[in-house]
Amino acid sequence: MIEVAMFGAGRIGKIHGANLAAQPGVKLRYVVDVSAAAAGDLHSGMVPRVVDADAALKDAAVKAVVIASSTDTHAELIMRAAATGKAIFCEKPVDLSIERARACIDAVAKAGVLCMIGFQRRFDPTFSALKQRLGRRRNRQPGNAGHHQPRPGRRR
């Protein structure tokens, strides 16, 4: 059984929380969120404890973290989780600063932990179709393309 702490109980946190709860061999041990109400909502449905970041990261039983909090928290949480030897899954982007993103790479490498950044768009069927359409335009003038997905994570 691998025990996980999740940071962020908003829209994407709820999706990741449900996915974690459905996985055999995974226990969502903690939820950390600045909104006590959001954390409490997620807690009531999945039964992890609501704690602060320090408590979650200090717990040696927690072997992995899922970072689904706001972008401005990602880099710090990646570096702190790496320093405590935890495997990391973080939603995109790592940070809005290339320097902080590089610092995260260094922290993960130094700690020797696994780190994965969630960037699912390359597997999105609409992006695959767009890539195919653009591939057929190699010798033509560039065109305009757009994509709108109002509710990411919703299955079609």
Tab-separated table of C-alpha atoms in Angstrom:
chain	number	residue	atom	x	y	z
A	1	MET	CA	0.000	0.000	0.000
A	2	ILE	CA	1.442	3.371	-1.012
A	3	GLU	CA	0.255	6.346	1.000
A	4	VAL	CA	-0.209	9.664	-0.797
A	5	ALA	CA	-0.645	13.283	0.248
A	6	MET	CA	-2.556	15.507	-2.142
A	7	PHE	CA	-2.121	19.261	-2.350
A	8	GLY	CA	-5.132	21.063	-3.785
A	9	ALA	CA	-8.789	20.165	-3.418
A	10	GLY	CA	-10.219	22.247	-6.250
A	11	ARG	CA	-11.540	21.024	-9.585
A	12	ILE	CA	-8.461	19.063	-10.702
A	13	GLY	CA	-7.767	17.948	-7.118
A	14	LYS	CA	-11.204	16.341	-6.965
A	15	ILE	CA	-10.475	14.466	-10.201
A	16	HIS	CA	-7.082	13.267	-8.965
A	17	GLY	CA	-8.508	12.425	-5.551
A	18	ALA	CA	-11.216	10.248	-7.085
A	19	ASN	CA	-8.656	8.545	-9.321
A	20	LEU	CA	-6.376	7.850	-6.365
A	21	ALA	CA	-9.238	6.522	-4.250
A	22	ALA	CA	-10.158	4.101	-7.045
A	23	GLN	CA	-6.659	2.628	-7.328
A	24	PRO	CA	-5.970	-0.625	-5.512
A	25	GLY	CA	-2.818	-0.388	-3.451
A	26	VAL	CA	-3.095	3.401	-2.995
A	27	LYS	CA	-4.293	5.185	0.113
A	28	LEU	CA	-4.994	8.907	-0.009
A	29	ARG	CA	-3.745	9.734	3.490
A	30	TYR	CA	-3.854	13.544	3.518
A	31	VAL	CA	-5.472	16.461	1.734
A	32	VAL	CA	-3.852	19.892	1.976
A	33	ASP	CA	-5.668	22.996	0.734
A	34	VAL	CA	-5.833	26.681	1.651
A	35	SER	CA	-9.614	26.354	1.602
A	36	ALA	CA	-10.769	24.373	4.599
A	37	ALA	CA	-14.179	23.984	2.932
A	38	ALA	CA	-12.725	22.464	-0.259
A	39	ALA	CA	-10.457	20.142	1.714
A	40	GLY	CA	-13.362	19.176	3.949
A	41	ASP	CA	-15.574	18.377	0.955
A	42	LEU	CA	-12.922	16.119	-0.516
A	43	HIS	CA	-12.203	14.647	2.905
A	44	SER	CA	-15.807	13.683	3.553
A	45	GLY	CA	-16.033	11.724	0.318
A	46	MET	CA	-12.677	9.956	0.532
A	47	VAL	CA	-11.798	9.933	4.243
A	48	PRO	CA	-8.193	11.223	4.192
A	49	ARG	CA	-7.153	13.580	6.971
A	50	VAL	CA	-6.992	17.319	6.307
A	51	VAL	CA	-3.617	18.678	7.430
A	52	ASP	CA	-1.146	21.428	6.583
A	53	ALA	CA	1.787	21.020	4.187
A	54	ASP	CA	4.358	20.569	6.950
A	55	ALA	CA	2.484	17.661	8.534
A	56	ALA	CA	1.960	15.922	5.199
A	57	LEU	CA	5.584	16.289	4.088
A	58	LYS	CA	7.040	15.243	7.469
A	59	ASP	CA	5.083	11.991	7.607
A	60	ALA	CA	7.475	9.177	6.642
A	61	ALA	CA	4.516	6.921	5.797
A	62	VAL	CA	3.693	9.207	2.856
A	63	LYS	CA	5.727	7.983	-0.106
A	64	ALA	CA	4.244	10.180	-2.839
A	65	VAL	CA	2.559	13.530	-3.349
A	66	VAL	CA	0.085	14.790	-5.914
A	67	ILE	CA	0.354	18.529	-6.452
A	68	ALA	CA	-2.929	19.869	-7.823
A	69	SER	CA	-2.826	23.233	-6.084
A	70	SER	CA	-2.497	26.676	-7.684
A	71	THR	CA	0.450	27.241	-10.015
A	72	ASP	CA	2.213	29.613	-7.630
A	73	THR	CA	2.658	26.749	-5.125
A	74	HIS	CA	4.006	24.072	-7.489
A	75	ALA	CA	7.740	24.847	-7.421
A	76	GLU	CA	7.985	25.170	-3.659
A	77	LEU	CA	6.021	21.960	-3.101
A	78	ILE	CA	8.112	20.059	-5.657
A	79	MET	CA	11.333	21.145	-3.975
A	80	ARG	CA	10.033	20.394	-0.471
A	81	ALA	CA	8.657	16.980	-1.486
A	82	ALA	CA	11.912	16.089	-3.244
A	83	ALA	CA	13.896	17.062	-0.138
A	84	THR	CA	11.824	14.616	1.911
A	85	GLY	CA	12.338	11.787	-0.597
A	86	LYS	CA	8.781	11.563	-1.892
A	87	ALA	CA	7.764	10.645	-5.434
A	88	ILE	CA	6.003	13.571	-7.102
A	89	PHE	CA	3.158	14.044	-9.560
A	90	CYS	CA	2.527	17.713	-10.296
A	91	GLU	CA	-0.003	19.360	-12.547
A	92	LYS	CA	1.365	21.690	-15.210
A	93	PRO	CA	3.045	24.097	-15.197
A	94	VAL	CA	5.958	23.595	-12.828
A	95	ASP	CA	6.258	27.373	-12.471
A	96	LEU	CA	5.900	30.534	-14.532
A	97	SER	CA	9.617	31.277	-14.023
A	98	ILE	CA	12.134	29.229	-15.997
A	99	GLU	CA	14.667	29.723	-13.190
A	100	ARG	CA	12.312	28.203	-10.606
A	101	ALA	CA	11.454	25.361	-12.971
A	102	ARG	CA	15.169	24.633	-13.376
A	103	ALA	CA	15.609	24.758	-9.601
A	104	CYS	CA	12.925	22.060	-9.363
A	105	ILE	CA	14.793	19.904	-11.879
A	106	ASP	CA	17.946	20.285	-9.798
A	107	ALA	CA	16.126	19.480	-6.529
A	108	VAL	CA	14.536	16.348	-7.999
A	109	ALA	CA	17.852	15.185	-9.488
A	110	LYS	CA	19.721	15.827	-6.232
A	111	ALA	CA	17.123	13.894	-4.223
A	112	GLY	CA	16.951	11.071	-6.774
A	113	VAL	CA	13.152	10.926	-6.626
A	114	LEU	CA	10.612	10.281	-9.343
A	115	CYS	CA	8.807	13.332	-10.662
A	116	MET	CA	6.124	13.500	-13.336
A	117	ILE	CA	4.428	16.608	-14.659
A	118	GLY	CA	0.828	16.145	-15.771
A	119	PHE	CA	0.552	17.374	-19.323
A	120	GLN	CA	-2.056	15.197	-20.941
A	121	ARG	CA	-2.753	17.299	-24.004
A	122	ARG	CA	-0.545	15.287	-26.344
A	123	PHE	CA	-2.958	12.399	-25.835
A	124	ASP	CA	-6.059	14.553	-26.288
A	125	PRO	CA	-7.936	13.356	-29.416
A	126	THR	CA	-8.622	16.924	-30.531
A	127	PHE	CA	-4.927	17.799	-30.357
A	128	SER	CA	-4.012	14.627	-32.291
A	129	ALA	CA	-6.516	15.577	-34.988
A	130	LEU	CA	-5.120	19.102	-35.114
A	131	LYS	CA	-1.574	17.756	-35.469
A	132	GLN	CA	-2.686	15.566	-38.373
A	133	ARG	CA	-4.426	18.508	-40.058
A	134	LEU	CA	-1.388	20.729	-39.639
A	135	GLY	CA	0.881	17.952	-40.896
A	136	ARG	CA	-1.016	17.940	-44.183
A	137	ARG	CA	-0.295	21.666	-44.571
A	138	ARG	CA	3.500	21.380	-44.743
A	139	ASN	CA	3.901	23.275	-48.023
A	140	ARG	CA	1.123	25.784	-47.461
A	141	GLN	CA	0.774	29.054	-45.663
A	142	PRO	CA	0.173	28.813	-41.914
A	143	GLY	CA	-3.441	28.887	-40.831
A	144	ASN	CA	-5.283	29.573	-37.625
A	145	ALA	CA	-6.303	26.871	-35.213
A	146	GLY	CA	-8.048	26.970	-31.881
A	147	HIS	CA	-9.181	24.640	-29.160
A	148	HIS	CA	-11.712	25.166	-26.438
A	149	GLN	CA	-12.457	22.689	-23.693
A	150	PRO	CA	-14.626	24.364	-21.088
A	151	ARG	CA	-14.414	21.542	-18.561
A	152	PRO	CA	-11.036	19.723	-18.657
A	153	GLY	CA	-11.190	16.234	-17.297
A	154	ARG	CA	-14.738	15.609	-18.505
A	155	ARG	CA	-15.035	12.378	-20.435
A	156	ARG	CA	-16.777	12.509	-23.781
